[in-house]
Amino acid sequence: MTYLLGIDGGGTGCRAALADMDGHVLGVGKSGSANIMTDMNTARLNILDATEAALIAAQIDPSAISSISAVLGLAGANVGGNSAQLQAMLPFKNSLVYSDGVIALQGALGDHDGTVVILGTGSAFVSRSGADIRFAGGWGFNVSDLGGGARLGRDLLEETLLAHDGFHPSSPMTGAVMERFGGNPHRIVQFAHSARPSDYGSFAPMVFDYAAQEDKVALAILRKTVGQIEEGLDAIMAGTPMRLSLLGGLGPLYEPLLSPRYRARLQKPLNDALTGAVQLAVKNFAEVTVGVIYG
Amino acid sequence: MTYLLGIDGGGTGCRAALADMDGHVLGVGKSGSANIMTDMNTARLNILDATEAALIAAQIDPSAISSISAVLGLAGANVGGNSAQLQAMLPFKNSLVYSDGVIALQGALGDHDGTVVILGTGSAFVSRSGADIRFAGGWGFNVSDLGGGARLGRDLLEETLLAHDGFHPSSPMTGAVMERFGGNPHRIVQFAHSARPSDYGSFAPMVFDYAAQEDKVALAILRKTVGQIEEGLDAIMAGTPMRLSLLGGLGPLYEPLLSPRYRARLQKPLNDALTGAVQLAVKNFAEVTVGVIYG
């Protein structure tokens, strides 16, 4: 008996879905972070932990691991030789390592062509046209990831200090942020000194909440940010009838803010990224190409 | 015999000027970094090293240190209780600790009222009207310091990646940056992962150089950035005839880019920050207030 496995691994955790050769999920498991750029070995261990949990959930003997054909979608897989390096370290019968964006796109669009924008702490654009998959953005918090929660949160803190200095207008939102830091701008500076992207990202929901209340600073931040997202879409989708899905925690929050030309193409994601990984495992390892006889 | 001392201390180094009670400089010395927010004790040691070097240069016995009245302008002095804490640790007869912005303003404007914008790796606005000194900006690279070299450099790397993705137009400048990273965007990501503000700042001169050659991306970055600087000036100077000086390594580069309304008020800095510290020492410790008899 052989099995298929889908893995969805990122900075916050790793999920595994064990499936039969038709793609029916038999058991799922999860474990810790699996970003192969940050830490290859931790990623490998967490991939194996999640897989073992999925095997146990499916009541299948762990020794079956060597008969598994796996598709892994992992953060950091698109950098340098990371994928090949990990592939060689895995105990599965077959392993295919993709960027996490590829399984997210497959999950969201199924077999349709189109574009997904992943809007979580970071951001990334993934687009498919036939066999051609293109990535854009997603180069990280410091110099990219426009539209992601970390950039939104950082913008909010910057605007709060600009309002404190009287350089930009204040608003109920900047007042609320200042209050969270005890009215002391130096505490914002201290926070920013050691803040990770996810720490900045924790402020992102505030921007959407206050925008819903017509907060002028919140609206200005989102106007700028939606403009940046649409510049990306203009570059990728202009003049095509491609479908579009916004994924990640912030995806649904951005949907109503898009311009009509993109709102009209929005499709709810069909499935999640883990399901996308299982689908790709079916495609790569299980589908029998049926010969069709014409005539 | 008593002496005056001016100290100019920041992240990259500390300078000391020993002067007589009229403010005539007798000897100068320098040492390493003296940012009291980053490391109070290192700052203290480097202040003493620079002072000793100034005493030696002036051929004065180091034991004279206890008869010195000092004005220190230090990065990080405006945060919390830093100034008071350092003041208590110094061996001088009298010590006054100011933010580095205060001595820079005194040096640049002398006794005139007005505004200085310090544009180095970071940025800060300091403004004086009579006895009232106001600070704005300068909250650090992550959430402030608009117009500083680090922000310019980071903008340049961001634009280079946006051009790589086809989201924004490329230009000779973005091409040159990409070439510096071997044509590999992942190497920009790696650089950004561990880059300090000064590392980003090393790219700032490129932006001015290419703008002089009409590079469209360089011009767009500087147009945005000059706008941000002028928003600060609008808040501080609007409707006043105040004089304005741009200081720091980038100050002279920004001067020709300002709008006419601010270019008209530009004054070359009268002196440097170290001279400003000595002047403040004279004012605080040496000037005899002459009683005027009216009637």
Coordinates of C-alpha atoms in Angstrom, one line a residue:
Chain A
M1 CA 0.0 0.0 0.0
T2 CA 1.4 3.4 -0.9
Y3 CA 0.2 6.8 0.3
L4 CA 0.2 10.4 -0.7
L5 CA 1.2 13.2 1.6
G6 CA 0.6 16.9 1.5
I7 CA 2.7 19.2 3.7
D8 CA 2.1 22.9 4.3
G9 CA 5.0 24.4 6.2
G10 CA 5.7 28.0 7.3
G11 CA 7.1 30.2 10.0
T12 CA 4.3 29.5 12.5
G13 CA 3.7 25.8 12.0
C14 CA 3.6 22.7 9.8
R15 CA 0.5 20.7 8.8
A16 CA 0.5 17.3 7.1
A17 CA -2.4 15.5 5.4
L18 CA -2.0 11.8 4.6
A19 CA -4.2 10.6 1.7
D20 CA -4.9 7.6 -0.4
M21 CA -4.0 7.5 -4.1
D22 CA -7.3 9.2 -5.0
G23 CA -6.5 12.1 -2.7
H24 CA -9.0 11.2 0.0
V25 CA -7.5 12.4 3.3
L26 CA -7.0 9.6 5.9
G27 CA -5.4 11.7 8.7
V28 CA -3.9 15.0 9.5
G29 CA -1.2 16.1 11.9
K30 CA 0.6 19.3 12.8
S31 CA 3.8 20.5 14.4
G32 CA 6.1 23.5 14.8
S33 CA 7.6 25.9 12.3
A34 CA 9.0 24.7 8.9
N35 CA 10.6 27.6 7.2
I36 CA 13.6 26.0 5.4
M37 CA 15.3 29.3 4.9
T38 CA 15.3 30.2 8.6
D39 CA 16.3 26.7 9.8
M40 CA 16.6 23.7 7.5
N41 CA 17.0 21.1 10.3
T42 CA 14.1 22.3 12.5
A43 CA 12.0 22.3 9.4
R44 CA 12.9 18.7 8.6
L45 CA 12.2 17.6 12.1
N46 CA 8.8 19.3 12.2
I47 CA 7.9 17.9 8.8
L48 CA 8.6 14.4 10.1
D49 CA 6.7 15.1 13.4
A50 CA 3.6 16.3 11.5
T51 CA 3.8 13.3 9.2
E52 CA 4.0 10.9 12.0
A53 CA 1.0 12.6 13.7
A54 CA -0.9 12.2 10.4
L55 CA 0.0 8.5 10.2
I56 CA -1.1 7.9 13.8
A57 CA -4.4 9.8 13.1
A58 CA -4.9 7.6 10.1
Q59 CA -4.1 4.5 12.2
I60 CA -1.3 3.5 9.8
D61 CA 2.0 2.0 11.0
P62 CA 4.8 4.7 11.0
S63 CA 7.0 2.3 8.9
A64 CA 4.7 3.2 6.0
I65 CA 6.7 6.4 5.8
S66 CA 9.1 4.9 3.2
S67 CA 6.2 4.2 0.8
I68 CA 4.9 7.8 0.9
S69 CA 4.9 10.1 -2.1
A70 CA 4.9 13.7 -0.8
V71 CA 4.4 17.2 -2.0
L72 CA 5.7 19.8 0.3
G73 CA 4.9 23.5 0.1
L74 CA 7.4 25.4 2.3
A75 CA 8.2 28.9 3.1
G76 CA 11.8 29.7 1.9
A77 CA 11.7 26.9 -0.7
N78 CA 12.3 29.4 -3.6
V79 CA 15.7 30.5 -2.3
G80 CA 18.9 29.1 -3.7
G81 CA 19.3 25.4 -3.4
N82 CA 17.0 25.0 -0.3
S83 CA 14.5 22.7 -2.0
A84 CA 17.1 20.3 -3.4
Q85 CA 18.9 20.2 -0.1
L86 CA 15.8 19.3 1.8
Q87 CA 14.6 16.9 -0.8
A88 CA 17.7 14.8 -0.3
M89 CA 17.2 14.7 3.5
L90 CA 13.6 13.3 3.5
P91 CA 12.7 9.6 4.1
F92 CA 9.8 9.5 1.6
K93 CA 9.7 7.3 -1.5
N94 CA 9.2 10.5 -3.6
S95 CA 9.4 14.1 -2.5
L96 CA 8.6 17.3 -4.4
V97 CA 9.4 20.5 -2.6
Y98 CA 7.6 23.7 -3.8
S99 CA 7.3 27.2 -2.4
D100 CA 4.3 27.6 -0.1
G101 CA 2.9 29.9 -2.6
V102 CA 2.4 27.1 -5.2
I103 CA 0.3 24.9 -2.9
A104 CA -1.7 28.0 -1.8
L105 CA -2.4 28.8 -5.4
Q106 CA -3.4 25.2 -6.2
G107 CA -5.7 25.1 -3.2
A108 CA -7.3 28.4 -4.0
L109 CA -7.7 28.1 -7.8
G110 CA -7.8 24.4 -8.2
D111 CA -6.9 23.8 -11.9
H112 CA -8.0 27.3 -13.0
D113 CA -5.4 29.8 -14.2
G114 CA -5.3 33.1 -12.2
T115 CA -3.5 35.0 -9.5
V116 CA -3.5 34.7 -5.7
V117 CA -2.2 37.4 -3.4
I118 CA -1.2 36.0 0.0
L119 CA -1.7 38.7 2.6
G120 CA -0.6 37.6 6.0
T121 CA 2.2 39.1 8.1
G122 CA 4.1 39.3 4.8
S123 CA 2.7 39.4 1.2
A124 CA 3.3 37.6 -2.0
F125 CA 1.8 37.3 -5.5
V126 CA 1.6 34.0 -7.3
S127 CA 0.2 33.6 -10.7
R128 CA -0.4 30.6 -13.0
S129 CA -1.0 30.5 -16.7
G130 CA -1.0 26.8 -17.9
A131 CA 2.3 25.3 -16.8
D132 CA 3.8 28.6 -16.1
I133 CA 3.9 29.8 -12.5
R134 CA 5.2 33.3 -11.7
F135 CA 6.1 34.7 -8.3
A136 CA 6.4 38.4 -7.4
G137 CA 6.8 40.3 -4.2
G138 CA 7.4 38.4 -1.0
W139 CA 11.0 39.4 -0.5
G140 CA 10.5 40.0 3.2
F141 CA 9.5 42.7 5.6
N142 CA 12.5 45.0 5.3
V143 CA 12.4 45.7 1.6
S144 CA 9.2 44.2 0.3
D145 CA 5.9 42.5 1.5
L146 CA 3.9 45.6 0.7
G147 CA 0.3 45.1 1.9
G148 CA 1.3 42.6 4.5
G149 CA 0.3 43.0 8.2
A150 CA 3.9 43.9 9.3
R151 CA 4.1 46.8 6.9
L152 CA 0.7 48.0 7.9
G153 CA 1.6 47.9 11.6
R154 CA 4.9 49.7 11.0
D155 CA 3.0 52.4 9.0
L156 CA 0.6 52.8 11.9
L157 CA 3.4 53.3 14.4
E158 CA 5.2 55.7 12.0
E159 CA 2.0 57.7 11.6
T160 CA 1.4 57.8 15.3
L161 CA 4.8 59.4 15.8
L162 CA 4.3 61.8 12.9
A163 CA 1.0 62.8 14.6
H164 CA 2.8 63.2 17.9
D165 CA 5.2 65.6 16.3
G166 CA 2.4 67.5 14.6
F167 CA 3.8 66.6 11.2
H168 CA 0.7 64.7 10.2
P169 CA -2.9 64.9 11.5
S170 CA -3.7 62.8 14.5
S171 CA -6.9 60.6 14.6
P172 CA -8.7 58.4 17.0
M173 CA -6.5 55.5 15.8
T174 CA -3.2 57.3 16.4
G175 CA -4.6 58.4 19.8
A176 CA -5.4 54.8 20.7
V177 CA -2.0 53.6 19.7
M178 CA -0.3 56.3 21.7
E179 CA -2.5 55.3 24.7
R180 CA -1.4 51.7 24.3
F181 CA 2.2 52.9 24.8
G182 CA 1.3 54.9 27.9
G183 CA 1.3 58.2 26.0
N184 CA 5.1 57.9 25.7
P185 CA 6.7 58.0 22.3
H186 CA 9.9 56.5 23.6
R187 CA 8.0 53.3 24.4
I188 CA 7.1 53.1 20.7
V189 CA 10.8 53.5 19.9
Q190 CA 11.7 50.8 22.3
F191 CA 9.1 48.4 20.9
A192 CA 10.3 49.1 17.4
H193 CA 13.9 48.5 18.4
S194 CA 13.3 44.7 18.9
A195 CA 10.0 44.2 17.1
R196 CA 9.8 41.2 14.7
P197 CA 7.5 41.4 11.7
S198 CA 4.8 39.5 13.6
D199 CA 5.0 42.1 16.4
Y200 CA 4.3 44.9 13.9
G201 CA 1.6 42.7 12.3
S202 CA -0.3 42.5 15.6
F203 CA -1.3 46.2 14.9
A204 CA -2.7 45.5 11.4
P205 CA -6.2 44.6 12.4
M206 CA -6.5 48.0 14.1
V207 CA -6.0 49.7 10.8
F208 CA -9.0 47.8 9.2
D209 CA -11.1 48.3 12.3
Y210 CA -10.6 52.1 12.4
A211 CA -11.0 52.4 8.6
A212 CA -14.5 50.9 9.1
Q213 CA -15.1 53.8 11.4
E214 CA -13.9 56.3 8.8
D215 CA -10.7 57.1 10.7
K216 CA -8.8 59.4 8.3
V217 CA -5.3 58.0 9.1
A218 CA -6.5 54.4 8.8
L219 CA -8.1 55.2 5.4
A220 CA -5.0 57.0 4.2
I221 CA -2.8 54.0 5.1
L222 CA -5.1 51.5 3.4
R223 CA -5.6 53.8 0.3
K224 CA -1.8 53.8 -0.1
T225 CA -1.5 50.0 0.5
V226 CA -4.4 49.0 -1.7
G227 CA -2.7 51.1 -4.4
Q228 CA 0.5 49.1 -3.9
I229 CA -1.3 45.8 -4.2
E230 CA -3.1 47.0 -7.3
E231 CA 0.2 48.1 -8.9
G232 CA 1.2 44.5 -8.6
L233 CA -2.0 43.2 -10.0
D234 CA -1.7 45.7 -12.9
A235 CA 1.7 44.2 -13.7
I236 CA 0.5 40.6 -13.5
M237 CA -3.1 40.7 -14.7
A238 CA -3.6 43.8 -16.8
G239 CA -5.9 43.1 -19.8
T240 CA -6.5 39.4 -18.9
P241 CA -9.8 37.9 -17.6
M242 CA -7.8 36.0 -15.0
R243 CA -9.5 35.0 -11.7
L244 CA -8.1 36.5 -8.5
S245 CA -8.2 35.3 -4.9
L246 CA -6.9 37.1 -1.8
L247 CA -5.5 34.7 0.8
G248 CA -4.0 34.9 4.2
G249 CA -5.5 36.4 7.3
L250 CA -5.8 39.8 5.8
G251 CA -7.1 38.7 2.4
P252 CA -10.8 38.9 3.2
L253 CA -10.3 42.3 4.8
Y254 CA -8.8 43.7 1.7
E255 CA -11.5 42.3 -0.7
P256 CA -14.0 45.1 -0.3
L257 CA -11.3 47.7 -0.7
L258 CA -10.2 46.7 -4.1
S259 CA -11.1 48.7 -7.2
P260 CA -14.2 47.5 -9.1
R261 CA -12.0 46.1 -11.9
Y262 CA -10.4 43.7 -9.5
R263 CA -13.4 43.1 -7.3
A264 CA -15.2 41.8 -10.3
R265 CA -12.6 39.0 -10.8
L266 CA -12.5 37.9 -7.1
Q267 CA -13.3 34.3 -6.4
K268 CA -13.5 32.8 -3.0
P269 CA -10.6 30.4 -2.5
L270 CA -11.8 26.8 -3.4
N271 CA -9.6 25.1 -0.8
D272 CA -6.7 25.8 1.6
A273 CA -3.0 25.3 0.9
L274 CA -2.8 21.9 2.6
T275 CA -5.5 20.6 0.2
G276 CA -3.6 22.2 -2.6
A277 CA -0.5 20.1 -1.6
V278 CA -2.6 16.9 -1.6
Q279 CA -4.0 17.8 -5.0
L280 CA -0.5 18.3 -6.4
A281 CA 0.5 14.9 -4.9
V282 CA -2.4 13.3 -6.8
K283 CA -1.4 15.1 -10.0
N284 CA 2.3 14.2 -9.7
F285 CA 2.2 10.7 -8.3
A286 CA -1.2 9.2 -8.8
E287 CA -2.9 10.4 -12.0
V288 CA -3.0 7.8 -14.7
T289 CA -2.9 9.5 -18.1
V290 CA -5.7 7.8 -20.0
G291 CA -4.9 7.4 -23.7
V292 CA -7.7 8.7 -25.8
I293 CA -8.2 7.2 -29.2
Y294 CA -9.4 9.6 -31.7
G295 CA -11.1 8.8 -34.9
Chain B
M1 CA 42.7 77.6 36.8
T2 CA 39.3 76.2 35.6
Y3 CA 38.4 75.1 32.1
L4 CA 35.4 74.6 29.9
L5 CA 34.8 71.4 27.9
G6 CA 32.5 70.7 25.0
I7 CA 31.6 67.1 24.1
D8 CA 30.0 66.0 20.9
G9 CA 29.1 62.3 21.2
G10 CA 27.2 60.0 18.9
G11 CA 27.0 56.5 17.5
T12 CA 30.2 56.8 15.4
G13 CA 32.5 58.7 17.7
C14 CA 33.1 61.2 20.5
R15 CA 34.9 64.5 20.2
A16 CA 36.0 66.8 23.0
A17 CA 37.2 70.4 22.9
L18 CA 38.9 71.9 26.0
A19 CA 38.6 75.7 26.2
D20 CA 39.4 78.6 28.4
M21 CA 36.7 80.6 30.2
D22 CA 36.4 82.8 27.1
G23 CA 35.7 79.8 24.9
H24 CA 39.0 79.8 23.1
V25 CA 39.8 76.2 22.3
L26 CA 43.1 74.9 23.8
G27 CA 43.0 71.3 22.6
V28 CA 40.8 68.7 21.0
G29 CA 40.6 65.0 21.3
K30 CA 38.5 62.1 20.0
S31 CA 37.5 58.5 20.8
G32 CA 34.9 55.9 20.1
S33 CA 31.1 55.9 20.1
A34 CA 29.1 57.7 22.9
N35 CA 25.4 57.0 22.4
I36 CA 24.1 56.8 25.9
M37 CA 21.0 55.0 24.9
T38 CA 22.9 52.1 23.3
D39 CA 25.5 51.7 26.0
M40 CA 25.8 54.1 28.9
N41 CA 29.1 52.7 30.2
T42 CA 30.9 52.7 26.9
A43 CA 29.7 56.2 26.3
R44 CA 31.1 57.3 29.7
L45 CA 34.5 55.7 29.0
N46 CA 34.8 57.3 25.6
I47 CA 33.8 60.7 26.9
L48 CA 36.7 60.4 29.5
D49 CA 39.1 59.2 26.8
A50 CA 38.3 62.1 24.5
T51 CA 38.6 64.5 27.4
E52 CA 42.0 63.1 28.4
A53 CA 43.2 63.4 24.8
A54 CA 42.0 67.0 24.7
L55 CA 43.9 67.8 28.0
I56 CA 47.0 66.2 26.6
A57 CA 46.7 68.1 23.3
A58 CA 46.4 71.3 25.4
Q59 CA 49.4 70.3 27.6
I60 CA 47.4 70.4 30.7
D61 CA 47.8 68.0 33.6
P62 CA 45.0 65.3 33.6
S63 CA 44.3 66.1 37.2
A64 CA 42.7 69.3 36.0
I65 CA 39.7 67.2 35.0
S66 CA 38.0 67.9 38.4
S67 CA 38.0 71.6 37.7
I68 CA 36.3 71.3 34.3
S69 CA 32.8 72.6 33.6
A70 CA 31.4 70.6 30.7
V71 CA 28.5 70.7 28.2
L72 CA 27.9 67.4 26.6
G73 CA 25.7 66.9 23.5
L74 CA 25.0 63.2 23.2
A75 CA 22.9 60.9 21.1
G76 CA 20.2 59.3 23.2
A77 CA 20.2 62.0 25.9
N78 CA 16.6 62.8 25.3
V79 CA 15.4 59.3 26.3
G80 CA 14.0 58.8 29.8
G81 CA 16.5 59.4 32.7
N82 CA 19.6 58.9 30.5
S83 CA 21.0 62.4 31.0
A84 CA 20.6 62.5 34.8
Q85 CA 22.1 59.0 35.1
L86 CA 25.2 60.0 33.1
Q87 CA 25.6 63.4 34.8
A88 CA 25.9 61.6 38.1
M89 CA 28.7 59.4 36.7
L90 CA 31.0 62.1 35.4
P91 CA 34.1 63.4 37.3
F92 CA 33.8 67.1 36.1
K93 CA 33.1 70.0 38.5
N94 CA 29.9 70.8 36.5
S95 CA 28.2 68.7 33.8
L96 CA 25.3 69.6 31.6
V97 CA 24.0 66.8 29.3
Y98 CA 22.0 67.8 26.3
S99 CA 20.7 65.9 23.3
D100 CA 23.2 66.1 20.4
G101 CA 20.6 68.1 18.5
V102 CA 20.9 71.0 21.0
I103 CA 24.6 71.5 20.4
A104 CA 24.2 71.0 16.6
L105 CA 21.5 73.8 16.7
Q106 CA 23.7 76.1 18.8
G107 CA 26.7 75.5 16.5
A108 CA 24.7 76.0 13.3
L109 CA 22.6 79.0 14.4
G110 CA 24.7 80.6 17.1
D111 CA 22.3 82.8 19.1
H112 CA 19.7 83.1 16.3
D113 CA 16.3 81.5 16.5
G114 CA 15.5 79.0 13.8
T115 CA 15.3 75.4 12.8
V116 CA 18.0 72.8 11.9
V117 CA 17.3 69.5 10.2
I118 CA 20.0 66.9 10.9
L119 CA 20.1 64.6 7.9
G120 CA 22.7 61.9 8.4
T121 CA 22.0 58.1 8.6
G122 CA 18.9 59.2 10.6
S123 CA 17.1 62.5 10.7
A124 CA 15.9 64.9 13.3
F125 CA 14.3 68.4 13.5
V126 CA 15.4 70.8 16.2
S127 CA 13.9 74.3 16.5
R128 CA 14.6 77.2 18.9
S129 CA 12.5 80.2 19.7
G130 CA 14.0 82.1 22.6
A131 CA 14.5 79.8 25.5
D132 CA 12.2 77.2 24.0
I133 CA 13.8 74.3 22.2
R134 CA 11.6 71.8 20.4
F135 CA 12.5 68.4 18.9
A136 CA 10.6 66.4 16.3
G137 CA 11.3 63.3 14.3
G138 CA 14.4 61.4 15.1
W139 CA 12.6 58.4 16.6
G140 CA 14.9 55.9 14.8
F141 CA 15.2 54.0 11.5
N142 CA 12.3 51.6 12.0
V143 CA 9.4 54.0 12.5
S144 CA 10.9 57.5 11.9
D145 CA 14.0 59.2 10.6
L146 CA 12.3 60.2 7.3
G147 CA 14.8 61.7 4.9
G148 CA 17.8 60.0 6.6
G149 CA 20.2 58.0 4.6
A150 CA 19.1 54.7 6.0
R151 CA 15.5 55.3 4.8
L152 CA 16.7 56.5 1.4
G153 CA 18.9 53.4 1.0
R154 CA 16.0 51.1 2.1
D155 CA 13.7 52.8 -0.4
L156 CA 16.3 52.2 -3.1
L157 CA 16.5 48.5 -2.4
E158 CA 12.7 48.3 -2.3
E159 CA 12.3 50.0 -5.6
T160 CA 15.0 47.7 -7.1
L161 CA 12.9 44.7 -6.1
L162 CA 9.7 46.3 -7.3
A163 CA 11.4 46.9 -10.7
H164 CA 12.7 43.3 -10.7
D165 CA 9.1 42.1 -10.3
G166 CA 7.8 44.5 -13.0
F167 CA 5.6 46.3 -10.5
H168 CA 7.5 49.6 -10.9
P169 CA 9.6 50.9 -13.8
S170 CA 13.3 50.1 -13.7
S171 CA 16.0 52.7 -14.3
P172 CA 19.7 52.9 -14.7
M173 CA 19.9 53.2 -10.9
T174 CA 17.9 50.1 -10.1
G175 CA 19.9 48.3 -12.7
A176 CA 23.1 49.4 -11.0
V177 CA 21.9 48.2 -7.6
M178 CA 20.8 44.8 -9.1
E179 CA 24.3 44.5 -10.6
R180 CA 25.9 45.2 -7.2
F181 CA 24.0 42.1 -5.9
G182 CA 25.1 40.0 -8.8
G183 CA 21.7 40.2 -10.5
N184 CA 20.3 38.0 -7.7
P185 CA 17.3 39.5 -5.8
H186 CA 17.9 36.9 -3.1
R187 CA 21.2 38.5 -2.3
I188 CA 19.3 41.8 -1.6
V189 CA 17.0 39.9 0.7
Q190 CA 20.0 38.4 2.5
F191 CA 21.6 41.9 2.8
A192 CA 18.4 43.3 4.2
H193 CA 18.0 40.5 6.7
S194 CA 21.0 41.7 8.8
A195 CA 21.5 45.3 7.5
R196 CA 22.0 48.0 10.1
P197 CA 20.8 51.5 9.4
S198 CA 24.3 52.5 8.4
D199 CA 24.4 49.6 5.9
Y200 CA 21.2 50.9 4.2
G201 CA 22.6 54.4 4.5
S202 CA 25.6 53.4 2.4
F203 CA 23.3 53.4 -0.6
A204 CA 22.0 56.9 0.0
P205 CA 24.6 58.8 -2.0
M206 CA 23.7 56.7 -5.1
V207 CA 20.2 58.2 -5.0
F208 CA 21.5 61.8 -5.2
D209 CA 24.1 60.8 -7.8
Y210 CA 21.5 59.3 -10.1
A211 CA 19.0 62.0 -9.5
A212 CA 21.6 64.5 -10.9
Q213 CA 21.6 62.3 -14.0
E214 CA 17.7 62.6 -14.2
D215 CA 17.2 59.0 -13.2
K216 CA 13.4 58.7 -12.8
V217 CA 13.4 56.3 -9.9
A218 CA 16.0 58.4 -8.0
L219 CA 14.0 61.6 -8.7
A220 CA 10.8 59.9 -7.5
I221 CA 12.4 58.7 -4.2
L222 CA 13.8 62.2 -3.6
R223 CA 10.5 63.9 -4.5
K224 CA 8.7 61.8 -1.9
T225 CA 11.5 62.3 0.7
V226 CA 11.8 66.1 0.2
G227 CA 8.0 66.2 0.6
Q228 CA 8.3 64.4 3.9
I229 CA 11.0 66.8 5.1
E230 CA 8.9 69.8 4.1
E231 CA 5.8 68.5 5.9
G232 CA 8.0 68.7 9.0
L233 CA 9.1 72.2 8.2
D234 CA 5.5 73.2 7.5
A235 CA 4.6 72.1 11.0
I236 CA 7.5 73.8 12.6
M237 CA 8.1 77.0 10.6
A238 CA 4.9 77.8 8.7
G239 CA 4.3 81.5 8.6
T240 CA 7.5 82.4 10.4
P241 CA 10.6 84.1 9.0
M242 CA 12.8 81.6 10.9
R243 CA 16.2 80.7 9.5
L244 CA 16.9 77.2 8.4
S245 CA 20.0 75.1 8.2
L246 CA 20.4 71.6 6.9
L247 CA 23.1 69.6 8.7
G248 CA 24.6 66.1 8.6
G249 CA 26.3 64.4 5.7
L250 CA 23.2 64.7 3.5
G251 CA 22.2 68.3 4.4
P252 CA 24.1 70.0 1.6
L253 CA 22.7 67.4 -0.9
Y254 CA 19.2 68.2 0.0
E255 CA 19.6 72.0 0.0
P256 CA 19.1 72.5 -3.8
L257 CA 16.1 70.2 -3.8
L258 CA 14.0 72.2 -1.3
S259 CA 11.0 74.3 -2.5
P260 CA 11.8 78.0 -3.0
R261 CA 10.0 79.0 0.2
Y262 CA 12.5 77.1 2.2
R263 CA 15.5 77.6 0.0
A264 CA 15.1 81.3 0.6
R265 CA 15.5 80.8 4.3
L266 CA 18.6 78.6 4.1
Q267 CA 21.7 79.7 6.0
K268 CA 25.0 77.9 5.9
P269 CA 25.7 76.5 9.4
L270 CA 27.9 79.0 11.3
N271 CA 29.8 76.3 13.2
D272 CA 29.8 72.6 13.9
A273 CA 28.2 70.9 16.9
L274 CA 31.4 70.7 18.9
T275 CA 31.8 74.4 18.7
G276 CA 28.1 74.6 19.7
A277 CA 28.9 72.6 22.9
V278 CA 31.8 75.0 23.8
Q279 CA 29.5 78.0 23.2
L280 CA 26.9 76.5 25.5
A281 CA 29.6 75.9 28.1
V282 CA 30.6 79.6 28.0
K283 CA 26.9 80.6 28.3
N284 CA 26.2 78.3 31.2
F285 CA 29.4 78.5 33.2
A286 CA 31.5 81.6 32.2
E287 CA 29.3 84.5 31.2
V288 CA 29.0 87.1 33.8
T289 CA 25.6 88.6 33.9
V290 CA 26.2 92.4 34.0
G291 CA 23.8 94.1 36.2
V292 CA 22.3 97.1 34.4
I293 CA 21.1 100.0 36.4
Y294 CA 18.1 101.6 35.0
G295 CA 16.9 105.0 35.8

